[in-house]
């Protein structure tokens, strides 16, 4: 095992090197990583290992978290912060992995002061100052068009400056006004499309709240970047600045990259 068992056993010696075959096996399940230049792929791997050293993973409901799961989660969690830095995930340590969707009991008081209690079935949840909860579907796959890991870790970035409102802590040189204009206009258009029952191509869950819209378009930015750029070019341009990456450019020029192939002995 990687970080999980080593933490539980209190082992502080360096973790064994991950073989090229192991990286490739995991990365084949994440084809959108091919949108990264080779040098960025190497940096992502290194950051993923550091992420595993810093965080504590727990399997819920009897789920056994294995090495492939740890690496896959870490790679996806680190992708949004590849050019931001792991300090964006400081202040909390726990990642809880569920075998599929799960239920969270809710208690809410409405405007009339009436308490409502209900069970909310979710795919994931990020808690401010607390853990990230994610579902894992394994070989069965999850809901189409949804990346739970990127979604929940985008929420963690959103929480950096307090709450989940769709306005994360922007990178130096970015304009708060330009961000607000791009996202507010896109969110209004997107909600109107969802209300009319149109095929949005992007997860309609983004219409629930501006914070959910930011998380959903972050998923699309990494997984289907060309689609996002075509539909919401101003939002895409803001995310290019925020994440410091442009996956759509490499997706649009497939001859400029090839899936990573490494010698089996590396």
Coordinates of N, CA and C in Angstrom, one line a residue, residues 151 154 190 202-206 211-221:
X151 N -14.7 17.7 -9.2 CA -15.8 18.5 -8.8 C -15.7 18.9 -7.3
X154 N -12.6 21.2 -6.7 CA -12.9 22.5 -7.2 C -13.7 23.3 -6.1
X190 N -27.0 29.4 -18.8 CA -27.1 27.9 -18.5 C -28.3 27.6 -17.7
X202 N -23.2 20.0 -20.8 CA -22.5 20.1 -19.5 C -23.5 19.8 -18.4
X203 N -23.0 19.1 -17.4 CA -23.9 18.6 -16.3 C -24.9 19.6 -15.8
X204 N -26.2 19.4 -16.0 CA -27.2 20.4 -15.6 C -27.2 20.6 -14.1
X205 N -26.5 19.8 -13.3 CA -26.5 20.1 -11.9 C -25.8 21.4 -11.6
X206 N -25.1 21.9 -12.5 CA -24.4 23.2 -12.4 C -25.4 24.4 -12.2
X211 N -21.9 28.2 -7.1 CA -20.8 27.4 -6.7 C -20.7 26.0 -7.4
X212 N -21.9 25.5 -7.6 CA -22.0 24.2 -8.4 C -21.6 24.4 -9.8
X213 N -22.0 25.6 -10.4 CA -21.6 25.9 -11.8 C -20.1 25.9 -11.9
X214 N -19.4 26.6 -11.0 CA -18.0 26.6 -11.0 C -17.4 25.2 -11.0
X215 N -17.9 24.4 -10.1 CA -17.4 23.0 -10.0 C -17.6 22.2 -11.3
X216 N -18.8 22.4 -11.8 CA -19.2 21.6 -13.0 C -18.4 22.1 -14.2
X217 N -18.2 23.4 -14.4 CA -17.4 23.8 -15.6 C -15.9 23.5 -15.4
X218 N -15.5 23.4 -14.1 CA -14.1 22.9 -13.9 C -14.0 21.5 -14.3
X219 N -15.0 20.6 -14.1 CA -14.9 19.2 -14.6 C -14.8 19.3 -16.1
X220 N -15.6 20.1 -16.8 CA -15.6 20.1 -18.2 C -14.3 20.7 -18.7
X221 N -13.7 21.7 -18.0 CA -12.4 22.3 -18.4 C -11.3 21.2 -18.6

